[in-house]
mmCIF file of C-alpha atoms in Angstrom:
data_model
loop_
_atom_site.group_PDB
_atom_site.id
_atom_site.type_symbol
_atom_site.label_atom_id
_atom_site.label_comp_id
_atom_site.label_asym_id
_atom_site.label_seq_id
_atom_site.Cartn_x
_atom_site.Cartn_y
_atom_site.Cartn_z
ATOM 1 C CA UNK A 1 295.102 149.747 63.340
ATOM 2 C CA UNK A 2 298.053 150.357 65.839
ATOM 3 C CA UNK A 3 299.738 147.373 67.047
ATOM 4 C CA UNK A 4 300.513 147.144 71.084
ATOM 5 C CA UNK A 5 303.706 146.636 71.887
ATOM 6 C CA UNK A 6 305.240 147.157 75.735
ATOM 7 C CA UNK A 7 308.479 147.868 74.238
ATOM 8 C CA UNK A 8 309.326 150.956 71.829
ATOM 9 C CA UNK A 9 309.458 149.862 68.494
ATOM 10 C CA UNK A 10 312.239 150.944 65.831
ATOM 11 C CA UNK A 11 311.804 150.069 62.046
ATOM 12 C CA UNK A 12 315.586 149.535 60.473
ATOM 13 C CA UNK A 13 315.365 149.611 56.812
ATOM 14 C CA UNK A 14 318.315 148.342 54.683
ATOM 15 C CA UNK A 15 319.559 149.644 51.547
ATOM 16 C CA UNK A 16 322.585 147.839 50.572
ATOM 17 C CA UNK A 17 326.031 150.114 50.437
ATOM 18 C CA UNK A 18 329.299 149.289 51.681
ATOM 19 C CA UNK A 19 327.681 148.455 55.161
ATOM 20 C CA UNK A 20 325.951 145.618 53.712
ATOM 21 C CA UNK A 21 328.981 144.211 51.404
ATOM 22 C CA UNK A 22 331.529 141.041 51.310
ATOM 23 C CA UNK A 23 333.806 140.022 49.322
ATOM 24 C CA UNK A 24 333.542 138.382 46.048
ATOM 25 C CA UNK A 25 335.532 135.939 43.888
ATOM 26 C CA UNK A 26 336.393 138.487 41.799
ATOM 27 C CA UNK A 27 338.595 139.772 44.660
ATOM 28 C CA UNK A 28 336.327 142.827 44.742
ATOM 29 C CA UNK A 29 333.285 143.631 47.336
ATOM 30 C CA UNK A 30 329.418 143.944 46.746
ATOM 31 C CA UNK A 31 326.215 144.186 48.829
ATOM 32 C CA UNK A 32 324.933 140.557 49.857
ATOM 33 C CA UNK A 33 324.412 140.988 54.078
ATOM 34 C CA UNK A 34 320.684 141.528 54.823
ATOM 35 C CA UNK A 35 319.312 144.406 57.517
ATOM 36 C CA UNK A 36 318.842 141.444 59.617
ATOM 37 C CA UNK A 37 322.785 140.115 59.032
ATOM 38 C CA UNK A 38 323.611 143.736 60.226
ATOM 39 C CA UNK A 39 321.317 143.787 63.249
ATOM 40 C CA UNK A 40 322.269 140.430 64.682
ATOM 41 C CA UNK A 41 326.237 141.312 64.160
ATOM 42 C CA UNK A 42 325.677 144.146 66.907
ATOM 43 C CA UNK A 43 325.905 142.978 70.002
ATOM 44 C CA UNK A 44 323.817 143.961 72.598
ATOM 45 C CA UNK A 45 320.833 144.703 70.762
ATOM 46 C CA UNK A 46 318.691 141.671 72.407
ATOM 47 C CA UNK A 47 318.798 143.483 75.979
ATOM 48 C CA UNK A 48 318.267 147.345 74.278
ATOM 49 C CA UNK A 49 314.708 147.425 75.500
ATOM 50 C CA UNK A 50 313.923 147.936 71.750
ATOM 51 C CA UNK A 51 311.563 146.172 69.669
ATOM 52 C CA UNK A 52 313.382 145.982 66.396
ATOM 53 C CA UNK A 53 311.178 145.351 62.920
ATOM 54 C CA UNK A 54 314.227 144.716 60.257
ATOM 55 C CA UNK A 55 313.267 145.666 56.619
ATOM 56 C CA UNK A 56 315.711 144.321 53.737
ATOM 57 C CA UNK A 57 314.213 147.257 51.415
ATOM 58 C CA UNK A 58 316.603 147.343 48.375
ATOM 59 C CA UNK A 59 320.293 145.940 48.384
ATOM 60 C CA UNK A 60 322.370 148.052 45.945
ATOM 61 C CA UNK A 61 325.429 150.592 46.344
ATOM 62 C CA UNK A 62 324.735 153.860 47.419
ATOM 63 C CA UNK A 63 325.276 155.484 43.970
ATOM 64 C CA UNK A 64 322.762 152.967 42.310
ATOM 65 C CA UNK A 65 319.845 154.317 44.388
ATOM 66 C CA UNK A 66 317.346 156.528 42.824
ATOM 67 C CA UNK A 67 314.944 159.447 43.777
ATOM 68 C CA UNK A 68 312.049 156.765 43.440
ATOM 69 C CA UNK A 69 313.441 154.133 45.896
ATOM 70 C CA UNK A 70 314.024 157.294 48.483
ATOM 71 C CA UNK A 71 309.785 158.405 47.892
ATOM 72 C CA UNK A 72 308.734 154.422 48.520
ATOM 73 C CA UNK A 73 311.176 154.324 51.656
ATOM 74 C CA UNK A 74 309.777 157.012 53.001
ATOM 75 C CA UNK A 75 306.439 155.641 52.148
ATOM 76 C CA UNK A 76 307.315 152.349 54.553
ATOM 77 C CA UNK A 77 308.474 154.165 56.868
ATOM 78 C CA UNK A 78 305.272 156.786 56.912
ATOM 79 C CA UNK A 79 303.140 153.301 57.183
ATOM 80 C CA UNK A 80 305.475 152.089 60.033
ATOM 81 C CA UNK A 81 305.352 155.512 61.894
ATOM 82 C CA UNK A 82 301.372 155.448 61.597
ATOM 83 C CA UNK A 83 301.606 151.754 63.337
ATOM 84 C CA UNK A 84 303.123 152.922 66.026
ATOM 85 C CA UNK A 85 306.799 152.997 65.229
ATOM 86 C CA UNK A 86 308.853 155.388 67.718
ATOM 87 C CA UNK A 87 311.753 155.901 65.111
ATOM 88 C CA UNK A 88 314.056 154.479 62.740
ATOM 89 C CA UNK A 89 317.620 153.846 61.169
ATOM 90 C CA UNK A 90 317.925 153.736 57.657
ATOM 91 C CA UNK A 91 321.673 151.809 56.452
ATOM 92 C CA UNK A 92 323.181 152.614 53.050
ATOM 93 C CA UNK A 93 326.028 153.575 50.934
ATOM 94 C CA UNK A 94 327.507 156.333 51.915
ATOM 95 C CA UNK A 95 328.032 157.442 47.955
ATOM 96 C CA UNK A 96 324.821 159.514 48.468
ATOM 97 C CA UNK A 97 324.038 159.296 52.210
ATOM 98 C CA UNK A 98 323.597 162.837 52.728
ATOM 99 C CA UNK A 99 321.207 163.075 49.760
ATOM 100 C CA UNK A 100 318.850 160.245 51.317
ATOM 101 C CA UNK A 101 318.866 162.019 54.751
ATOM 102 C CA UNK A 102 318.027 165.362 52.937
ATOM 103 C CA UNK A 103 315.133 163.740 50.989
ATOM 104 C CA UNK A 104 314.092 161.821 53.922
ATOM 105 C CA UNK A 105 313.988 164.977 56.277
ATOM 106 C CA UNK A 106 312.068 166.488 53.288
ATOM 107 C CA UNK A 107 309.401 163.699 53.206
ATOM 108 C CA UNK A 108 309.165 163.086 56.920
ATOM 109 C CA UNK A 109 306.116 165.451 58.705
ATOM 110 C CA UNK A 110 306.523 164.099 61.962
ATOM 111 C CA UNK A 111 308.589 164.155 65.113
ATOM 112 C CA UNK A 112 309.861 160.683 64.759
ATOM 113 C CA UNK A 113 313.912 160.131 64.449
ATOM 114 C CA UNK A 114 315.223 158.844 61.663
ATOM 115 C CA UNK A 115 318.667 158.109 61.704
ATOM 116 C CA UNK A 116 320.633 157.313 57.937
ATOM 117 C CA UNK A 117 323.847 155.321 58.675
ATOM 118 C CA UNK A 118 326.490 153.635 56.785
ATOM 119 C CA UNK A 119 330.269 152.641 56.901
ATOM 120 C CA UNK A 120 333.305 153.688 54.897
ATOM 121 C CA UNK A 121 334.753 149.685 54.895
ATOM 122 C CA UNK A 122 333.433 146.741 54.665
ATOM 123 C CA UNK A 123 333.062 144.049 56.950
ATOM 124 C CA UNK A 124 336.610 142.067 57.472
ATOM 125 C CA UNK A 125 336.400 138.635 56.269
ATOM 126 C CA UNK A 126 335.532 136.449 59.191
ATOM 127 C CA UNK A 127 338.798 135.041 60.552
ATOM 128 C CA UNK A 128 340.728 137.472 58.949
ATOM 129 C CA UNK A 129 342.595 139.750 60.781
ATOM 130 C CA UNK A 130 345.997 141.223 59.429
ATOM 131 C CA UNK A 131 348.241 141.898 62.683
ATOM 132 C CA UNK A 132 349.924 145.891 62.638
ATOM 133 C CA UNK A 133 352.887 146.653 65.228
ATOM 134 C CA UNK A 134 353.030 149.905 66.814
ATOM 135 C CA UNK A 135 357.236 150.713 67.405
ATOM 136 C CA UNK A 136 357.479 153.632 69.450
ATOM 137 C CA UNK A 137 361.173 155.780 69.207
ATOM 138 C CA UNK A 138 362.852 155.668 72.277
ATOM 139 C CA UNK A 139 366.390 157.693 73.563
ATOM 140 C CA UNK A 140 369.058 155.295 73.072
ATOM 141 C CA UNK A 141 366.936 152.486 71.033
ATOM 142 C CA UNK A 142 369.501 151.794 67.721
ATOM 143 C CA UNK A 143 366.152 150.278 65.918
ATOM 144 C CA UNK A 144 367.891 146.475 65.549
ATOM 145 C CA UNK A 145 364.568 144.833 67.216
ATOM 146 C CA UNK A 146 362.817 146.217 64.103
ATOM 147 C CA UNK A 147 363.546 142.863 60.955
ATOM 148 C CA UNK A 148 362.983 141.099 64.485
ATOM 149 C CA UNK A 149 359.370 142.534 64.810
ATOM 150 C CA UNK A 150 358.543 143.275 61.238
ATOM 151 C CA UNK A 151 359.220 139.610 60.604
ATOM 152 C CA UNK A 152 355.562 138.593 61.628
ATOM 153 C CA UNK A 153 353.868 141.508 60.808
ATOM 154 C CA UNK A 154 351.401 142.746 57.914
ATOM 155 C CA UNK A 155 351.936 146.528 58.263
ATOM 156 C CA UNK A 156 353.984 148.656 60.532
ATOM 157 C CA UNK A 157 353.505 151.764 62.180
ATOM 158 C CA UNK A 158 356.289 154.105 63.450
ATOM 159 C CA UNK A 159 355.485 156.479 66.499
ATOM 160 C CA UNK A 160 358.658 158.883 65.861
ATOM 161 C CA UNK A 161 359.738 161.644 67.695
ATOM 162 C CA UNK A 162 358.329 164.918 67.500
ATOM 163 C CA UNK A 163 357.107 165.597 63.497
ATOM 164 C CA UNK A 164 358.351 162.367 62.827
ATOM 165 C CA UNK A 165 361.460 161.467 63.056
ATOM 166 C CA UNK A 166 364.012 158.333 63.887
ATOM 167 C CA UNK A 167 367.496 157.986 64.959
ATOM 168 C CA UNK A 168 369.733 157.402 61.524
ATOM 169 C CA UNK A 169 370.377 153.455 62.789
ATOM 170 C CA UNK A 170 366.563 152.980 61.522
ATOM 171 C CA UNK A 171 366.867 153.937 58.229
ATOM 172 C CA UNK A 172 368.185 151.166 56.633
ATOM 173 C CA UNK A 173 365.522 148.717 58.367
ATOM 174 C CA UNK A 174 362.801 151.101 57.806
ATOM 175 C CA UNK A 175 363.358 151.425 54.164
ATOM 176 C CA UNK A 176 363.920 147.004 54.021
ATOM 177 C CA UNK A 177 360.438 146.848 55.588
ATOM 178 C CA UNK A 178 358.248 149.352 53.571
ATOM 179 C CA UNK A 179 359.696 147.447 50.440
ATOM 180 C CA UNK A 180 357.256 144.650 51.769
ATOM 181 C CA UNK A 181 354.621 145.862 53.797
ATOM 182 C CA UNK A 182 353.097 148.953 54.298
ATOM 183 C CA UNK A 183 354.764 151.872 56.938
ATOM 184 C CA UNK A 184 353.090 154.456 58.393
ATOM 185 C CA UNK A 185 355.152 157.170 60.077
ATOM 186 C CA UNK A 186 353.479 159.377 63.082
ATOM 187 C CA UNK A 187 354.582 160.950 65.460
ATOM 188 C CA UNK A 188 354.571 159.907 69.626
ATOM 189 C CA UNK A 189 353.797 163.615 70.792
ATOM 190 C CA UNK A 190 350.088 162.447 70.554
ATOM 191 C CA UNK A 191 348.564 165.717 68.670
ATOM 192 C CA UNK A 192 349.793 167.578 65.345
ATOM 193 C CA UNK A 193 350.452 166.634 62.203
ATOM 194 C CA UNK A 194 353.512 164.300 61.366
ATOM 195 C CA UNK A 195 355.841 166.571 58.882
ATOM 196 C CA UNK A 196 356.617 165.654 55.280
ATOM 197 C CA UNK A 197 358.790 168.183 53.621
ATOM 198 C CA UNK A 198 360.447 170.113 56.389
ATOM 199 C CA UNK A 199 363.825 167.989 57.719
ATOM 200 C CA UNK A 200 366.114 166.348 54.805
ATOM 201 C CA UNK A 201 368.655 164.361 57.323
ATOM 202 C CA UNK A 202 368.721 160.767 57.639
ATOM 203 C CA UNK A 203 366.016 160.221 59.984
ATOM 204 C CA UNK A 204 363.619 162.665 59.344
ATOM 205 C CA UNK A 205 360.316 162.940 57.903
ATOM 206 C CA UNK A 206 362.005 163.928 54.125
ATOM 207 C CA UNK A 207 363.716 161.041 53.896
ATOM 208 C CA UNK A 208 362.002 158.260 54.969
ATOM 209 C CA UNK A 209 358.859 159.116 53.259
ATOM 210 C CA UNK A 210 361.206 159.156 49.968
ATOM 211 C CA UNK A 211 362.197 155.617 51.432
ATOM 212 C CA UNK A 212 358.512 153.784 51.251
ATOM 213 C CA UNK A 213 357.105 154.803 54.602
ATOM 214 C CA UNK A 214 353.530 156.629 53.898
ATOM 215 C CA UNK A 215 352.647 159.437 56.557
ATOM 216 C CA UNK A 216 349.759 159.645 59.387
ATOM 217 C CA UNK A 217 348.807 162.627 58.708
ATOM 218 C CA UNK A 218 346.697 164.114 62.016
ATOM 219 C CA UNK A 219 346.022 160.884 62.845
ATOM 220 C CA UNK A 220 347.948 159.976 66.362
ATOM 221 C CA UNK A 221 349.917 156.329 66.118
ATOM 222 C CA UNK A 222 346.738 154.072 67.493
ATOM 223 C CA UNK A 223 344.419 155.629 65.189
ATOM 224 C CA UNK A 224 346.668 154.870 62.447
ATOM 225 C CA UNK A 225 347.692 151.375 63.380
ATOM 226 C CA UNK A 226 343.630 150.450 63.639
ATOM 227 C CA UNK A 227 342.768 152.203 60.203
ATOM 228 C CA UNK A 228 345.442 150.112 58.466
ATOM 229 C CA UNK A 229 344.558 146.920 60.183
ATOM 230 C CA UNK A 230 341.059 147.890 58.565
ATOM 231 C CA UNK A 231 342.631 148.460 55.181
ATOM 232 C CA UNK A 232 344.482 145.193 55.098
ATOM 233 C CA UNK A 233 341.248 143.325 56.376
ATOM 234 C CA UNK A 234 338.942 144.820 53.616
ATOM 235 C CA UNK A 235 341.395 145.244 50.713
ATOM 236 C CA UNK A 236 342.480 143.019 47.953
ATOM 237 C CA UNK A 237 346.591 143.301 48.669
ATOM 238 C CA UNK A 238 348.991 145.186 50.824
ATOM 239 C CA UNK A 239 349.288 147.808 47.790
ATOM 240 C CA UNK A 240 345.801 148.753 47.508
ATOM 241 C CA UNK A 241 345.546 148.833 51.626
ATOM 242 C CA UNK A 242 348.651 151.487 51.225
ATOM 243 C CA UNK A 243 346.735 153.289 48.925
ATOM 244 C CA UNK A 244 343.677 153.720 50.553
ATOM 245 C CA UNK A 245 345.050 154.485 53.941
ATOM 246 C CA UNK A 246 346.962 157.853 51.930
ATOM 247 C CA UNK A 247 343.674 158.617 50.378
ATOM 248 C CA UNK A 248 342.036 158.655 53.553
ATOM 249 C CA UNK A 249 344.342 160.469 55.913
ATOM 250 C CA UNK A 250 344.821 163.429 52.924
ATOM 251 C CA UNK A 251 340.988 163.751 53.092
ATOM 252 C CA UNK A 252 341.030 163.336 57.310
ATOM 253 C CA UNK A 253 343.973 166.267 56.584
ATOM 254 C CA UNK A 254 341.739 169.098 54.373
ATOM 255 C CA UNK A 255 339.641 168.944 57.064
#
């Protein structure tokens, strides 16, 4: 029997993944946040017009989910589509992501949208958030404002000029800073890729990455500065956080 509802109706079905995870005391992270912790962190969602029903369905990483836990969700949501439902959004890991929307799409007869989503981090720790300058080069600027600035801060990011590159008078504060927290060099232009093996003078691209700093890739200096503000929020120590942000601009790069 169809239920009446003066409101559309969208089923959002939780499977766990990085989406749903915190941290642990272990220092690592692990799905524990509900569908319904998810839905009621978005704000908004009370005045969408939507009627939301919010399914916890299983609560593991995406690479723990199986063929048979894909067949029963699309089972719920067949049952949920037959009751009326308009659509729904399905969060997971994104380990296998694509696979559930391909089985999903597979299963699914019917016009009805079903949306798979997921995140790449998880959620910052409440109350935690890591602060990240931006330092843009200027003409004239001999870089002494940067211990000043760096003093407060939990990871840096350098908007250099052109490929990326700094006046010489940098150098020696650059290198002091990425020896405790992580640099990112970019470059101000605003589109391109920041260089890494092109210019060997003092200054350039060549020799401040062989000084600590870690490149932006394509990634323009705002980009950058949010992504490791992300890192440092979700990650166990500035290392790892450097890590991670190389990882994911090289794979942002073969793209």
């Amino acid at each position: 029997m169809r239920c009446v509802s003066s409101s559309p109706r969208v089923l959002v079905a939780g499977l766990g993944g990085t989406i749903a995870m915190t941290g642990d005391a272990a220092g690592g992270v692990s799905p524990t946040l509900s569908a319904r912790d998810l839905v009621d962190a978005v704000p908004g969602l009370d005045g969408s017009g939507a009627d939301l029903e919010v399914v916890t369905f299983r609560n593991r990483p995406g690479a723990a989910l199986t063929l048979g836990d894909l067949v029963e969700l699309s089972g719920l949501l067949a049952r949920g589509f037959a009751d009326g439902v308009v659509g729904a959004v399905v969060t997971q890991g994104t380990d296998t992501i694509e696979e559930t929307a391909y089985v999903l799409g597979l299963l699914h007869p019917g016009d009805e949208p079903i949306v798979v989503t997921g995140r790449a981090l998880p959620l910052p720790p409440v109350g935690l958030s890591p602060t990240v300058g931006l330092y843009t080069a200027t003409l004239g600027d001999d870089g002494g404002l940067l211990p000043v600035l760096a003093g407060s801060l939990d990871g840096l990011v350098i908007a250099g000029f052109g490929v990326g590159h700094v006046p010489e008078s940098w150098v020696p504060h650059l290198a002091a800073i990425a020896r405790r927290i992580p640099v990112v060099l970019t470059s101000r232009t605003g589109a391109g890729f920041t260089a890494t093996s092109t210019y060997g003078y003092p200054g350039a691209e060549r020799d401040l990455l062989a000084r600590g700093l870690i490149t932006g890739g394509a990634l323009d200096p705002y980009k950058c500065r949010l992504l490791l503000q992300l890192l440092l929020a979700t990650t166990p120590s500035a290392g790892e956080a450097r890590e991670a942000f190389i990882d994911i601009t090289r794979a942002a790069d073969r793209r």
